Amino acid sequence: MSTTSSLRWRIPVLLAGVLILAGPKHPRGSTMLQMLGHADWLASHVLMTASFILFGVALVLLRRGEALPERTARWLRWAVIATALQTVEAVLHTAAMVDHGNLAAGRATPVLTTHLAMAVVLYPLFGAAVVGFIVAAARERVLGSWWIAWIGIIGASAHGAAAPLRILTGYEPFSILFAGIVVFALWMALAGVWPLRAAASVRRAAPLPAAAGH
């Protein structure tokens, strides 16, 4: 993988991790009403949405770069789709603050309700697709390595499980799983700077240069 091609995806994936690690964290609260009314709701979720956008850009640039091993390429396609859907959910997640007054008054909360319904489905979809991609990319030495893959796997798995477990069960301790996005952000930041070796399968598949005179 060329240096120029590598830099194209390294920069956005590094920035995606830094935005979450350096920005304000998700507001704490025992109720949705408290969290929606918190001053950090907008800033933390805007940065989270921007992080998903940058991660999606990084995946697309990686896909458009040099040839990838079959397993990584397959999981990368799923990861691109899942990240796009997760970004849409993140936009609604951010916008849910507009329903703070409705929730306080006991009125309908269309944006919040839509966000919660989408989160139950899309969080685990994103988690599964990204975990599959991280494993394939580490195994085939395309992105990151086994030294850091476990960080991304834990982070993406916790993030993927957070919404369905917390929303469907109503069990408040499951809220700790939402911190998985911070662990996943650490993996993104590390993956953005981690040294790479071209996958052996790609090198073997590369056509040999034609001999002189042929």
Coordinates of C-alpha atoms in Angstrom, one line a residue:
M1 CA 0.0 0.0 0.0
S2 CA 1.5 3.3 -1.1
T3 CA 2.3 6.1 1.4
T4 CA -0.1 8.5 -0.5
S5 CA -2.9 5.9 -0.5
S6 CA -2.4 5.2 3.2
L7 CA -2.5 8.8 4.2
R8 CA -5.8 9.4 2.5
W9 CA -7.6 7.1 4.9
R10 CA -5.2 7.5 7.9
I11 CA -6.0 11.2 8.4
P12 CA -9.8 10.9 8.6
V13 CA -9.7 7.7 10.8
L14 CA -7.3 9.4 13.1
L15 CA -9.4 12.6 13.3
A16 CA -12.5 10.4 13.9
G17 CA -10.9 9.0 17.0
V18 CA -9.5 12.3 18.3
L19 CA -12.9 14.0 18.0
I20 CA -14.5 11.6 20.5
L21 CA -11.5 11.3 22.8
A22 CA -10.9 15.0 23.1
G23 CA -14.5 16.3 23.0
P24 CA -17.1 16.5 25.8
K25 CA -18.5 13.1 26.8
H26 CA -22.1 12.0 26.7
P27 CA -24.0 13.8 29.5
R28 CA -24.8 11.6 32.5
G29 CA -28.2 11.3 34.0
S30 CA -30.6 8.7 35.4
T31 CA -33.4 9.8 33.0
M32 CA -33.6 10.7 29.4
L33 CA -35.2 14.1 30.4
Q34 CA -32.0 15.0 32.4
M35 CA -29.7 14.0 29.6
L36 CA -31.6 15.8 26.8
G37 CA -31.5 19.0 28.9
H38 CA -27.8 18.8 29.6
A39 CA -25.5 21.4 28.2
D40 CA -23.2 18.8 26.7
W41 CA -25.8 16.9 24.7
L42 CA -25.4 19.0 21.5
A43 CA -21.6 19.3 21.5
S44 CA -20.9 15.7 22.4
H45 CA -23.3 14.3 19.8
V46 CA -22.2 16.7 17.0
L47 CA -18.7 15.5 17.5
M48 CA -19.9 11.9 17.6
T49 CA -21.7 12.4 14.3
A50 CA -18.7 14.0 12.7
S51 CA -16.6 11.1 13.9
F52 CA -18.9 8.6 12.2
I53 CA -18.7 10.7 9.0
L54 CA -14.9 10.7 9.1
F55 CA -14.8 7.0 9.8
G56 CA -17.1 6.4 6.8
V57 CA -14.9 8.6 4.6
A58 CA -11.8 6.7 5.8
L59 CA -13.4 3.3 4.9
V60 CA -14.5 4.6 1.4
L61 CA -11.0 5.9 0.8
L62 CA -9.5 2.6 1.9
R63 CA -11.8 0.7 -0.4
R64 CA -10.9 3.0 -3.4
G65 CA -7.2 2.5 -2.7
E66 CA -5.1 -0.4 -3.7
A67 CA -6.4 -4.0 -4.1
L68 CA -7.5 -5.6 -0.8
P69 CA -7.7 -9.2 0.2
E70 CA -11.1 -10.8 -0.5
R71 CA -12.2 -11.2 3.2
T72 CA -11.2 -7.7 4.1
A73 CA -12.9 -6.3 1.0
R74 CA -16.1 -8.1 1.8
W75 CA -16.3 -6.9 5.4
L76 CA -15.3 -3.4 4.4
R77 CA -18.4 -3.2 2.1
W78 CA -20.6 -4.2 5.1
A79 CA -18.7 -1.7 7.4
V80 CA -19.3 1.1 4.9
I81 CA -23.0 0.4 4.7
A82 CA -23.3 0.0 8.5
T83 CA -21.4 3.2 9.2
A84 CA -23.6 5.2 6.8
L85 CA -26.7 4.0 8.6
Q86 CA -25.1 4.7 12.0
T87 CA -24.4 8.2 10.8
V88 CA -28.1 8.7 9.9
E89 CA -29.0 7.5 13.4
A90 CA -26.4 9.8 15.0
V91 CA -28.0 12.8 13.3
L92 CA -31.4 11.9 14.8
H93 CA -29.7 11.1 18.1
T94 CA -28.3 14.6 18.1
A95 CA -31.6 16.2 17.1
A96 CA -33.5 14.4 19.8
M97 CA -32.8 17.3 22.1
V98 CA -35.6 19.2 20.3
D99 CA -38.0 16.9 22.1
H100 CA -36.9 17.9 25.6
G101 CA -39.9 20.1 26.1
N102 CA -42.3 17.5 24.7
L103 CA -40.9 14.9 27.0
A104 CA -41.1 17.1 30.1
A105 CA -44.8 18.0 29.2
G106 CA -45.7 14.4 28.5
R107 CA -46.4 15.1 24.8
A108 CA -45.4 13.0 21.8
T109 CA -41.6 12.9 21.1
P110 CA -41.3 12.0 17.4
V111 CA -37.6 12.6 17.0
L112 CA -36.6 11.0 20.2
T113 CA -38.8 8.0 19.6
T114 CA -37.5 7.5 16.0
H115 CA -33.9 7.8 17.3
L116 CA -34.5 5.1 20.0
A117 CA -36.2 2.7 17.5
M118 CA -33.3 3.1 15.0
A119 CA -30.7 2.7 17.7
V120 CA -32.0 -0.7 18.7
V121 CA -31.5 -2.0 15.2
L122 CA -28.5 0.0 13.9
Y123 CA -26.2 -0.1 16.9
P124 CA -25.8 -3.9 16.8
L125 CA -25.6 -3.8 12.9
F126 CA -22.7 -1.3 13.1
G127 CA -21.0 -3.2 15.9
A128 CA -21.1 -6.6 14.1
A129 CA -20.0 -5.2 10.7
V130 CA -17.1 -3.2 12.3
V131 CA -15.9 -6.1 14.4
G132 CA -15.9 -8.3 11.4
F133 CA -13.9 -5.7 9.5
I134 CA -11.4 -5.1 12.3
V135 CA -10.7 -8.9 12.6
A136 CA -10.3 -9.3 8.8
A137 CA -8.2 -6.2 8.4
A138 CA -5.9 -7.2 11.3
R139 CA -5.6 -10.8 10.1
E140 CA -4.7 -9.7 6.6
R141 CA -2.5 -6.8 7.8
V142 CA -4.5 -4.1 6.0
L143 CA -5.3 -1.9 8.9
G144 CA -4.1 -1.9 12.5
S145 CA -2.8 -5.2 13.9
W146 CA -3.7 -7.8 16.5
W147 CA -1.9 -5.6 19.0
I148 CA -4.7 -3.1 18.9
A149 CA -7.5 -5.1 17.3
W150 CA -8.9 -6.2 20.7
I151 CA -9.4 -2.6 21.6
G152 CA -11.6 -2.0 18.6
I153 CA -13.4 -5.3 19.1
I154 CA -14.3 -4.5 22.7
G155 CA -15.3 -0.9 21.9
A156 CA -17.5 -1.8 18.8
S157 CA -19.1 -4.7 20.6
A158 CA -20.0 -2.7 23.7
H159 CA -21.3 0.1 21.5
G160 CA -23.4 -2.3 19.4
A161 CA -24.9 -4.0 22.5
A162 CA -25.6 -0.7 24.4
A163 CA -28.8 0.5 22.7
P164 CA -30.8 -2.7 22.5
L165 CA -29.8 -3.8 26.0
R166 CA -30.5 -0.4 27.7
I167 CA -33.6 0.5 25.7
L168 CA -35.4 -2.8 25.5
T169 CA -34.7 -3.9 29.1
G170 CA -34.8 -0.4 30.8
Y171 CA -32.0 -1.7 33.1
E172 CA -29.9 1.4 33.9
P173 CA -26.6 -0.3 34.6
F174 CA -26.5 -1.3 30.9
S175 CA -25.8 2.4 30.2
I176 CA -22.1 1.8 30.9
L177 CA -21.9 0.0 27.6
F178 CA -22.4 3.4 25.8
A179 CA -18.8 4.2 26.9
G180 CA -17.8 1.6 24.3
I181 CA -17.7 4.4 21.7
V182 CA -14.8 6.0 23.6
V183 CA -12.9 2.6 23.5
F184 CA -13.7 2.3 19.8
A185 CA -12.4 5.9 19.3
L186 CA -9.1 4.9 20.9
W187 CA -8.8 2.1 18.4
M188 CA -9.5 4.5 15.5
A189 CA -6.8 6.9 16.7
L190 CA -4.3 4.1 17.1
A191 CA -5.2 2.6 13.7
G192 CA -4.6 5.9 12.1
V193 CA -1.0 5.9 13.1
W194 CA -0.2 2.2 13.3
P195 CA 2.6 0.9 11.0
L196 CA 1.3 -1.4 8.3
R197 CA 2.7 -4.2 6.2
A198 CA 1.1 -5.0 2.9
A199 CA -1.0 -8.2 3.0
A200 CA 0.9 -11.1 1.7
S201 CA -2.2 -12.3 -0.2
V202 CA -2.4 -9.0 -2.1
R203 CA 1.3 -9.2 -3.0
R204 CA 1.0 -12.7 -4.3
A205 CA -2.0 -11.7 -6.4
A206 CA -0.3 -8.7 -8.0
P207 CA 0.6 -9.3 -11.6
L208 CA 4.3 -9.7 -12.4
P209 CA 5.9 -7.1 -14.7
A210 CA 6.1 -8.2 -18.3
A211 CA 9.6 -9.4 -19.4
A212 CA 11.5 -7.2 -21.8
G213 CA 10.6 -7.8 -25.4
H214 CA 7.2 -9.4 -24.6

